[in-house]
Tab-separated table of C-alpha atoms and ligand atoms in Angstrom:
chain	number	residue	atom	x	y	z
E	23	MET	CA	-0.015	0.001	0.010
E	24	ASN	CA	1.258	3.468	-0.830
E	25	MET	CA	1.257	5.210	2.534
E	26	LEU	CA	1.344	8.646	0.920
E	27	THR	CA	-2.208	8.249	-0.332
E	28	THR	CA	-3.619	6.971	2.961
E	29	ARG	CA	-5.932	9.206	4.973
E	30	LYS	CA	-5.871	9.245	8.744
E	31	THR	CA	-9.664	9.152	9.061
E	32	PHE	CA	-12.337	7.178	7.183
E	33	LEU	CA	-14.233	9.056	4.508
E	34	PRO	CA	-17.767	7.712	4.205
E	35	PHE	CA	-19.380	7.622	0.756
E	36	ALA	CA	-22.015	10.124	1.930
E	37	LEU	CA	-22.538	12.449	4.881
E	38	PRO	CA	-25.284	15.078	5.471
E	39	SER	CA	-24.393	18.781	5.489
E	40	ILE	CA	-26.069	20.458	8.440
E	41	SER	CA	-25.470	24.208	8.743
E	42	GLU	CA	-25.630	26.356	11.872
E	43	ASP	CA	-28.733	28.006	10.332
E	44	ALA	CA	-30.406	24.568	10.153
E	45	ILE	CA	-29.458	23.807	13.767
E	46	GLU	CA	-30.877	27.156	14.862
E	47	GLU	CA	-34.111	26.595	12.949
E	48	VAL	CA	-34.588	23.197	14.558
E	49	ALA	CA	-33.764	24.665	17.997
E	50	GLN	CA	-36.471	27.262	17.546
E	51	VAL	CA	-39.021	24.529	16.893
E	52	LEU	CA	-37.832	22.642	19.971
E	53	ARG	CA	-38.197	25.836	22.060
E	54	SER	CA	-41.650	26.567	20.611
E	55	GLY	CA	-43.262	23.551	22.196
E	56	TRP	CA	-44.852	22.403	18.879
E	57	VAL	CA	-42.770	19.396	17.897
E	58	THR	CA	-45.056	17.325	15.742
E	59	SER	CA	-46.831	18.244	12.463
E	60	GLY	CA	-47.673	21.881	12.429
E	61	PRO	CA	-46.791	25.207	10.773
E	62	LYS	CA	-43.232	24.168	9.774
E	63	VAL	CA	-44.531	21.166	7.850
E	64	LYS	CA	-47.000	23.384	6.068
E	65	GLN	CA	-44.242	25.886	5.219
E	66	PHE	CA	-41.899	23.118	4.001
E	67	GLU	CA	-44.660	21.670	1.809
E	68	MET	CA	-45.470	25.048	0.265
E	69	GLU	CA	-41.844	25.965	-0.363
E	70	PHE	CA	-41.045	22.512	-1.798
E	71	ALA	CA	-44.135	22.628	-4.097
E	72	ASP	CA	-43.023	26.042	-5.233
E	73	PHE	CA	-39.452	24.941	-5.819
E	74	VAL	CA	-40.301	22.055	-8.155
E	75	GLY	CA	-43.391	23.745	-9.606
E	76	SER	CA	-46.065	21.235	-8.462
E	77	PRO	CA	-49.497	22.325	-7.220
E	78	ASN	CA	-49.338	19.819	-4.296
E	79	ALA	CA	-46.597	18.595	-2.020
E	80	ILE	CA	-47.370	16.151	0.819
E	81	ALA	CA	-44.692	15.715	3.489
E	82	VAL	CA	-44.292	12.244	5.048
E	83	ASN	CA	-41.819	10.510	7.306
E	84	SER	CA	-40.015	8.628	4.510
E	85	ALA	CA	-40.017	8.110	0.794
E	86	THR	CA	-41.086	4.557	1.454
E	87	ALA	CA	-44.251	5.888	3.189
E	88	GLY	CA	-44.731	8.238	0.207
E	89	LEU	CA	-44.506	5.427	-2.337
E	90	HIS	CA	-46.942	3.418	-0.199
E	91	LEU	CA	-49.427	6.322	-0.041
E	92	ALA	CA	-49.200	6.892	-3.829
E	93	LEU	CA	-50.029	3.204	-4.485
E	94	GLU	CA	-52.871	3.434	-1.954
E	95	ALA	CA	-54.209	6.557	-3.691
E	96	ILE	CA	-54.379	4.773	-7.039
E	97	GLY	CA	-56.296	1.940	-5.387
E	98	LEU	CA	-53.807	-0.831	-5.916
E	99	THR	CA	-55.118	-4.297	-4.981
E	100	GLU	CA	-53.807	-7.837	-4.714
E	101	ASN	CA	-55.059	-8.426	-8.251
E	102	ASP	CA	-52.666	-5.801	-9.663
E	103	ALA	CA	-49.094	-5.577	-10.785
E	104	VAL	CA	-46.578	-2.673	-11.052
E	105	ILE	CA	-43.645	-2.504	-13.465
E	106	THR	CA	-40.427	-1.148	-12.085
E	107	SER	CA	-36.633	-1.287	-12.440
E	108	SER	CA	-34.640	-4.268	-11.193
E	109	ILE	CA	-31.947	-1.782	-10.087
E	110	THR	CA	-33.451	0.038	-7.156
E	111	PHE	CA	-33.687	-0.031	-3.396
E	112	THR	CA	-36.100	-2.554	-1.883
E	113	ALA	CA	-38.408	0.337	-0.799
E	114	THR	CA	-39.650	0.642	-4.396
E	115	THR	CA	-40.777	-2.967	-4.612
E	116	GLU	CA	-41.683	-3.650	-0.969
E	117	VAL	CA	-44.566	-1.139	-1.120
E	118	VAL	CA	-46.037	-3.119	-3.978
E	119	CYS	CA	-45.859	-6.230	-1.807
E	120	TYR	CA	-47.724	-4.375	1.016
E	121	PHE	CA	-50.802	-4.762	-1.218
E	122	HIS	CA	-49.999	-8.380	-2.131
E	123	ALA	CA	-49.641	-7.045	-5.652
E	124	GLU	CA	-46.853	-8.143	-7.975
E	125	PRO	CA	-43.688	-6.250	-8.849
E	126	VAL	CA	-42.735	-6.877	-12.503
E	127	LEU	CA	-39.019	-6.076	-12.992
E	128	THR	CA	-37.420	-4.631	-16.145
E	129	ASP	CA	-33.752	-4.956	-17.010
E	130	VAL	CA	-31.793	-1.689	-17.131
E	131	ASP	CA	-29.898	0.074	-19.918
E	132	PRO	CA	-26.167	-0.769	-19.867
E	133	ILE	CA	-24.930	2.840	-19.591
E	134	ASN	CA	-27.047	4.627	-16.929
E	135	ASN	CA	-28.742	1.526	-15.514
E	136	LEU	CA	-32.190	3.096	-15.894
E	137	LEU	CA	-35.602	1.818	-16.890
E	138	THR	CA	-35.987	3.035	-20.467
E	139	PRO	CA	-39.059	3.252	-22.746
E	140	GLU	CA	-37.559	0.444	-24.845
E	141	LEU	CA	-37.146	-1.853	-21.830
E	142	LEU	CA	-40.632	-0.951	-20.607
E	143	GLN	CA	-42.034	-1.883	-24.062
E	144	THR	CA	-40.025	-5.137	-24.110
E	145	THR	CA	-41.331	-6.076	-20.659
E	146	ILE	CA	-44.887	-5.425	-21.839
E	147	ASP	CA	-44.362	-7.400	-25.036
E	148	THR	CA	-42.719	-10.381	-23.457
E	149	ARG	CA	-44.302	-10.636	-20.004
E	150	CYS	CA	-47.769	-9.123	-20.412
E	151	VAL	CA	-50.912	-9.508	-22.529
E	152	TRP	CA	-52.676	-6.468	-23.952
E	153	ASP	CA	-56.233	-7.016	-25.185
E	154	GLY	CA	-56.772	-3.456	-26.305
E	155	LYS	CA	-58.263	-2.487	-22.931
E	156	ASN	CA	-56.370	-4.187	-20.166
E	157	LEU	CA	-52.702	-4.985	-19.632
E	158	LYS	CA	-52.259	-8.200	-17.630
E	159	THR	CA	-49.239	-10.288	-16.649
E	160	LYS	CA	-48.909	-13.478	-18.681
E	161	SER	CA	-47.979	-15.686	-15.739
E	162	THR	CA	-50.403	-14.528	-13.023
E	163	GLY	CA	-53.118	-12.606	-14.945
E	164	LYS	CA	-52.658	-9.579	-12.652
E	165	GLN	CA	-53.682	-6.202	-13.980
E	166	VAL	CA	-50.680	-3.938	-14.612
E	167	LYS	CA	-51.726	-0.569	-13.102
E	168	ALA	CA	-48.577	1.484	-12.825
E	169	VAL	CA	-44.937	1.954	-13.727
E	170	MET	CA	-42.354	3.230	-11.346
E	171	PRO	CA	-39.257	4.672	-13.082
E	172	VAL	CA	-36.263	5.223	-10.805
E	173	HIS	CA	-33.968	8.173	-11.580
E	174	LEU	CA	-30.923	6.206	-10.400
E	175	ALA	CA	-28.030	8.335	-9.082
E	176	GLY	CA	-29.969	11.457	-10.218
E	177	HIS	CA	-29.741	10.839	-13.929
E	178	THR	CA	-33.300	11.288	-15.241
E	179	CYS	CA	-35.227	8.628	-17.086
E	180	ASP	CA	-36.671	9.361	-20.524
E	181	MET	CA	-40.029	10.679	-19.201
E	182	GLU	CA	-41.571	11.548	-22.555
E	183	GLY	CA	-40.876	8.048	-23.876
E	184	ILE	CA	-42.247	6.481	-20.707
E	185	GLN	CA	-45.323	8.733	-20.790
E	186	LYS	CA	-46.162	7.662	-24.343
E	187	ILE	CA	-46.137	3.992	-23.383
E	188	ALA	CA	-47.958	4.669	-20.120
E	189	LYS	CA	-50.685	6.460	-22.028
E	190	LYS	CA	-51.140	3.647	-24.525
E	191	TYR	CA	-51.479	0.938	-21.807
E	192	LYS	CA	-53.259	3.189	-19.240
E	193	LEU	CA	-50.452	2.958	-16.717
E	194	ILE	CA	-50.107	5.458	-13.885
E	195	ILE	CA	-46.582	6.857	-13.498
E	196	ILE	CA	-45.132	6.934	-9.968
E	197	GLU	CA	-41.552	8.188	-10.020
E	198	ASP	CA	-39.100	7.032	-7.434
E	199	ALA	CA	-37.195	10.344	-7.214
E	200	ALA	CA	-35.257	9.440	-4.053
E	201	HIS	CA	-32.049	10.342	-5.938
E	202	ALA	CA	-33.456	13.103	-8.123
E	203	PHE	CA	-33.459	16.302	-6.108
E	204	PRO	CA	-32.816	18.734	-7.602
E	205	ALA	CA	-33.033	17.310	-11.100
E	206	VAL	CA	-34.400	18.652	-14.329
E	207	HIS	CA	-35.648	16.713	-17.344
E	208	LYS	CA	-36.168	18.616	-20.601
E	209	ASN	CA	-36.660	22.026	-18.850
E	210	LYS	CA	-39.161	20.637	-16.298
E	211	MET	CA	-38.128	19.736	-12.802
E	212	ILE	CA	-38.479	16.210	-11.568
E	213	GLY	CA	-41.607	16.524	-9.451
E	214	THR	CA	-43.802	17.674	-12.334
E	215	TRP	CA	-43.511	14.718	-14.786
E	216	GLY	CA	-45.237	11.659	-13.431
E	217	ASP	CA	-48.711	11.381	-11.953
E	218	TYR	CA	-46.864	11.088	-8.620
E	219	THR	CA	-43.258	11.831	-7.707
E	220	VAL	CA	-41.726	10.673	-4.445
E	221	PHE	CA	-38.588	12.229	-2.931
E	222	SER	CA	-36.487	11.023	-0.027
E	223	PHE	CA	-34.903	13.127	2.728
E	224	TYR	CA	-33.022	10.211	4.247
E	225	ALA	CA	-29.622	11.139	5.831
E	226	THR	CA	-27.580	10.488	2.704
E	227	LYS	CA	-29.954	11.990	0.093
E	228	GLY	CA	-29.669	15.332	-1.797
E	229	ILE	CA	-31.287	17.169	1.116
E	230	THR	CA	-32.171	15.576	4.431
E	231	THR	CA	-34.621	15.875	7.308
E	232	GLY	CA	-32.964	12.950	9.153
E	233	GLU	CA	-35.769	10.724	7.892
E	234	GLY	CA	-38.477	12.093	5.624
E	235	GLY	CA	-40.080	12.237	2.239
E	236	MET	CA	-42.287	14.268	-0.021
E	237	ILE	CA	-44.911	13.404	-2.626
E	238	THR	CA	-45.760	15.795	-5.430
E	239	THR	CA	-48.781	15.374	-7.648
E	240	ALA	CA	-51.055	17.491	-9.835
E	241	ASN	CA	-54.002	15.326	-8.809
E	242	ALA	CA	-55.903	17.303	-6.116
E	243	ALA	CA	-58.197	14.418	-5.121
E	244	SER	CA	-55.235	12.121	-4.616
E	245	ALA	CA	-53.382	14.761	-2.701
E	246	ASP	CA	-56.362	15.073	-0.382
E	247	ARG	CA	-56.494	11.234	0.027
E	248	MET	CA	-52.780	11.034	0.812
E	249	ARG	CA	-53.043	13.839	3.380
E	250	LYS	CA	-55.763	11.948	5.191
E	251	MET	CA	-54.063	8.559	4.925
E	252	ARG	CA	-50.691	9.812	6.236
E	253	LEU	CA	-52.423	10.669	9.523
E	254	HIS	CA	-54.745	7.800	10.582
E	255	GLY	CA	-57.319	8.415	7.846
E	256	ILE	CA	-58.554	11.454	9.746
E	257	ASN	CA	-60.752	13.777	7.706
E	258	ARG	CA	-58.913	17.086	7.871
E	259	ASP	CA	-62.015	19.225	7.306
E	260	ALA	CA	-63.536	17.760	10.435
E	261	PHE	CA	-60.127	17.880	12.186
E	262	ASN	CA	-59.856	21.617	11.529
E	263	ARG	CA	-63.175	22.309	13.247
E	264	PRO	CA	-62.937	23.841	16.680
E	265	GLY	CA	-63.342	21.510	19.611
E	266	TRP	CA	-62.957	17.765	20.025
E	267	TYR	CA	-64.700	16.492	16.936
E	268	TYR	CA	-62.929	14.600	14.132
E	269	GLU	CA	-63.861	11.838	11.682
E	270	VAL	CA	-61.886	8.755	10.730
E	271	VAL	CA	-62.832	7.894	7.175
E	272	ASP	CA	-60.429	4.977	6.609
E	273	ALA	CA	-57.835	2.873	8.425
E	274	GLY	CA	-54.906	5.183	7.720
E	275	TYR	CA	-51.247	5.185	8.625
E	276	LYS	CA	-48.903	7.110	10.927
E	277	TYR	CA	-46.732	8.627	8.191
E	278	ASN	CA	-46.736	12.359	9.082
E	279	MET	CA	-43.576	14.470	9.185
E	280	THR	CA	-42.778	16.432	12.342
E	281	ASP	CA	-42.027	20.176	12.581
E	282	ILE	CA	-38.586	19.275	13.871
E	283	GLN	CA	-37.855	17.482	10.577
E	284	ALA	CA	-39.584	20.168	8.503
E	285	ALA	CA	-37.504	22.925	10.136
E	286	LEU	CA	-34.401	21.130	8.959
E	287	GLY	CA	-36.026	20.637	5.585
E	288	VAL	CA	-36.872	24.317	5.113
E	289	VAL	CA	-33.238	25.302	5.561
E	290	GLN	CA	-31.876	22.395	3.538
E	291	LEU	CA	-34.206	23.403	0.700
E	292	LYS	CA	-32.681	26.906	0.746
E	293	GLU	CA	-29.232	25.425	0.694
E	294	SER	CA	-30.009	22.800	-1.929
E	295	HIS	CA	-28.688	24.690	-4.888
E	296	ALA	CA	-25.330	25.246	-3.236
E	297	PHE	CA	-25.210	21.577	-2.245
E	298	TRP	CA	-26.022	20.618	-5.839
E	299	GLU	CA	-23.326	22.973	-7.248
E	300	ARG	CA	-20.685	21.447	-5.008
E	301	ARG	CA	-21.633	17.896	-5.855
E	302	THR	CA	-21.596	18.787	-9.547
E	303	GLU	CA	-18.136	20.319	-9.185
E	304	ILE	CA	-16.790	17.211	-7.487
E	305	ALA	CA	-18.318	14.954	-10.186
E	306	LYS	CA	-16.682	17.119	-12.845
E	307	HIS	CA	-13.289	16.904	-11.141
E	308	TYR	CA	-13.624	13.112	-10.852
E	309	ASN	CA	-14.532	12.928	-14.546
E	310	GLU	CA	-11.516	14.964	-15.552
E	311	GLU	CA	-9.076	13.171	-13.272
E	312	PHE	CA	-10.316	9.662	-14.082
E	313	LYS	CA	-10.875	9.968	-17.810
E	314	ASN	CA	-7.621	8.252	-18.775
E	315	LEU	CA	-7.678	5.476	-16.240
E	316	LYS	CA	-7.834	2.005	-17.771
E	317	GLY	CA	-10.891	0.007	-17.011
E	318	LEU	CA	-12.858	2.694	-15.154
E	319	ILE	CA	-16.127	3.477	-16.870
E	320	LEU	CA	-17.404	6.920	-15.710
E	321	PRO	CA	-20.966	8.092	-15.211
E	322	LYS	CA	-22.496	10.095	-18.041
E	323	ASP	CA	-23.836	13.585	-17.745
E	324	ASP	CA	-27.598	13.894	-18.239
E	325	VAL	CA	-27.909	15.229	-21.801
E	326	ASN	CA	-31.676	15.642	-21.329
E	327	GLY	CA	-31.545	17.898	-18.335
E	328	GLN	CA	-29.822	18.477	-15.053
E	329	HIS	CA	-28.253	15.530	-13.202
E	330	SER	CA	-28.720	15.847	-9.456
E	331	TRP	CA	-25.403	14.098	-8.909
E	332	HIS	CA	-26.744	12.327	-5.877
E	333	LEU	CA	-24.318	9.502	-6.562
E	334	TYR	CA	-21.070	9.098	-8.480
E	335	ARG	CA	-21.367	5.510	-9.725
E	336	VAL	CA	-18.528	4.027	-11.752
E	337	GLU	CA	-18.137	0.627	-13.329
E	338	LEU	CA	-14.994	-1.408	-13.364
E	339	ASP	CA	-14.107	-3.187	-16.540
E	340	THR	CA	-12.301	-5.860	-14.568
E	341	LYS	CA	-10.154	-7.165	-17.452
E	342	LEU	CA	-8.850	-3.736	-18.370
E	343	ALA	CA	-8.516	-2.666	-14.758
E	344	LYS	CA	-6.733	-5.948	-13.891
E	345	MET	CA	-8.709	-5.909	-10.686
E	346	GLY	CA	-12.120	-7.111	-9.593
E	347	ARG	CA	-14.692	-4.733	-8.141
E	348	ASP	CA	-14.555	-6.372	-4.735
E	349	SER	CA	-10.770	-5.965	-4.446
E	350	PHE	CA	-11.094	-2.367	-5.720
E	351	VAL	CA	-13.555	-1.732	-2.856
E	352	GLU	CA	-11.264	-3.477	-0.343
E	353	GLU	CA	-8.236	-1.518	-1.473
E	354	LEU	CA	-10.140	1.746	-1.199
E	355	LYS	CA	-11.262	0.792	2.279
E	356	ASP	CA	-7.611	0.111	3.194
E	357	ARG	CA	-6.943	3.688	2.108
E	358	ASN	CA	-9.825	4.938	4.311
E	359	ILE	CA	-12.138	5.678	1.371
E	360	GLY	CA	-15.729	4.484	1.799
E	361	THR	CA	-17.811	3.214	-1.092
E	362	SER	CA	-21.267	1.781	-1.554
E	363	LEU	CA	-23.168	-0.259	-4.126
E	364	HIS	CA	-26.366	0.998	-5.773
E	365	PHE	CA	-27.858	-1.497	-5.935
E	366	ILE	CA	-27.966	-5.225	-5.396
E	367	PRO	CA	-30.595	-6.145	-8.066
E	368	ILE	CA	-33.979	-6.759	-6.532
E	369	PHE	CA	-34.197	-10.250	-8.052
E	370	GLU	CA	-31.038	-11.329	-6.152
E	371	HIS	CA	-32.616	-10.842	-2.716
E	372	PRO	CA	-33.894	-14.038	-1.007
E	373	TYR	CA	-37.356	-12.643	-0.317
E	374	TYR	CA	-38.028	-11.578	-3.890
E	375	LYS	CA	-36.503	-14.758	-5.365
E	376	LYS	CA	-38.614	-16.969	-3.150
E	377	THR	CA	-41.855	-14.952	-3.567
E	378	PHE	CA	-41.792	-14.172	-7.281
E	379	GLY	CA	-39.257	-16.664	-8.712
E	380	PHE	CA	-37.414	-14.094	-10.804
E	381	ASN	CA	-35.073	-15.517	-13.439
E	382	ARG	CA	-31.774	-13.599	-13.427
E	383	ALA	CA	-31.160	-14.697	-17.053
E	384	GLU	CA	-33.808	-12.116	-18.022
E	385	TYR	CA	-31.679	-9.300	-16.612
E	386	PRO	CA	-28.252	-9.421	-18.321
E	387	ASN	CA	-27.447	-5.717	-17.888
E	388	ALA	CA	-28.510	-5.649	-14.258
E	389	CYS	CA	-26.340	-8.732	-13.562
E	390	LYS	CA	-23.327	-7.193	-15.337
E	391	MET	CA	-23.758	-3.958	-13.373
E	392	TYR	CA	-23.990	-5.867	-10.106
E	393	ASP	CA	-20.552	-7.391	-10.776
E	394	ARG	CA	-18.904	-4.109	-11.705
E	395	ALA	CA	-20.535	-1.050	-10.127
E	396	VAL	CA	-19.353	0.977	-7.162
E	397	SER	CA	-20.300	4.397	-5.797
E	398	LEU	CA	-17.464	6.670	-4.781
E	399	PRO	CA	-17.811	9.375	-2.078
E	400	LEU	CA	-19.880	12.356	-3.227
E	401	PHE	CA	-21.525	14.857	-0.914
E	402	ALA	CA	-21.650	18.590	-0.604
E	403	GLY	CA	-19.584	18.674	2.583
E	404	MET	CA	-16.509	17.019	1.043
E	405	THR	CA	-13.440	19.185	1.440
E	406	LYS	CA	-10.809	19.725	-1.296
E	407	THR	CA	-8.626	17.316	0.653
E	408	ASP	CA	-11.339	14.670	0.812
E	409	GLU	CA	-11.782	15.041	-2.959
E	410	LYS	CA	-8.023	14.763	-3.555
E	411	ASP	CA	-7.757	11.719	-1.348
E	412	VAL	CA	-10.388	9.913	-3.445
E	413	ILE	CA	-8.732	10.918	-6.675
E	414	ASP	CA	-5.254	9.873	-5.427
E	415	ALA	CA	-6.473	6.544	-4.112
E	416	VAL	CA	-8.316	5.638	-7.335
E	417	LYS	CA	-5.346	6.709	-9.463
E	418	ASP	CA	-2.976	4.797	-7.228
E	419	LEU	CA	-5.031	1.638	-7.866
E	420	LEU	CA	-5.788	2.039	-11.580
E	421	GLY	CA	-3.187	4.495	-12.898
Q	23	LIG	C1	-33.442	5.942	-0.226
Q	23	LIG	C2	-34.295	5.352	-1.284
Q	23	LIG	C3	-35.673	5.064	-1.060
Q	23	LIG	C4	-36.300	5.150	0.275
Q	23	LIG	O1	-36.230	6.351	0.895
Q	23	LIG	P1	-36.601	6.515	2.443
Q	23	LIG	O2	-36.848	7.953	2.610
Q	23	LIG	O3	-35.419	5.987	3.220
Q	23	LIG	O4	-37.839	5.676	2.671
Q	23	LIG	C5	-36.410	4.627	-2.112
Q	23	LIG	N1	-35.899	4.460	-3.334
Q	23	LIG	C6	-34.588	4.629	-3.588
Q	23	LIG	C7	-34.056	4.428	-4.955
Q	23	LIG	C8	-33.714	5.074	-2.538
Q	23	LIG	O5	-32.431	5.230	-2.784
């Protein structure tokens, strides 16, 4: 090991950036005595809706809860299926399973590892039956109701292409935008494309509230439904009446965001552009520094919009690099550089294998990615030294 390139402390692949302003805003909420959902949540929702340009934003306690509420709002049942990407976090598919519905997985494109219109069409052609009115899965006869594109790493999916197919087969689009804040696709922000868009404010995401999420939708009736269902199914109109009276109109969930989280969110939202600029700068530096390294395949810029640069995912061409991905990860760890993998394909996990019997031979690109991908450290709080340490370590290994 080259000791010159070894850091003294471990650099995680992601860390949140919490400013003194954010800490002060949270402290004010704590001092105010109102610590659960209240005025700060309302403010965060309004400012977030404004930021992405959506008429409705519904704050929840995670993106997982948001995806669940969106599927609830479209009335998903056990007789339904949802098409999504095989390269995503389990949150995207687990919410489908909450309804005992079936996740249908697409392969991903070999470059950006996204669900593309072509792959969506192929999945429909090979795994579904269209009778001119209904789209059903061939194997189980379940009705395909929705498609969930995942803007992996913050590179946007081809939304116009996906919309065209969704329209033809009457599919509702629910975007998993956990990585896509702030991201733009063809001059419109992510948050205004699909029928529903779900963002995550988990600790490592583009902005954070510790844990948290946001759903945006142009559908006012659904927005109303999700607002009720995130808080016990309580009818808000009744709830807002003076006195003790309220009405429960369904068996809802406990998915509300707190004012403590929202206070952090309000300040993070203000800082989000600066965070994004810094991440973009680091990604650019990586691209420049790594472009001549043998066997390292670099992430592509988003030619259709603005990449959020949530992640910097590279692939290792193990023959050219003369090193496997796993040893690359180990060597980086020895140099105190953290990495992560986004993601283990859904079909590789024991639960999904056992429950749905996925056949990995149907996902050649996802399998190839799984053998070769790794995410390098990328977050707004990285110092110049952190950045240089990553660059030196990678060059030391592959240069
Ligand atoms: C983080 C993540 C989620 C879940 O977000 P939570 O806010 O933690 O529930 C969903 N999908 C993807 C792709 C993610 O990376």
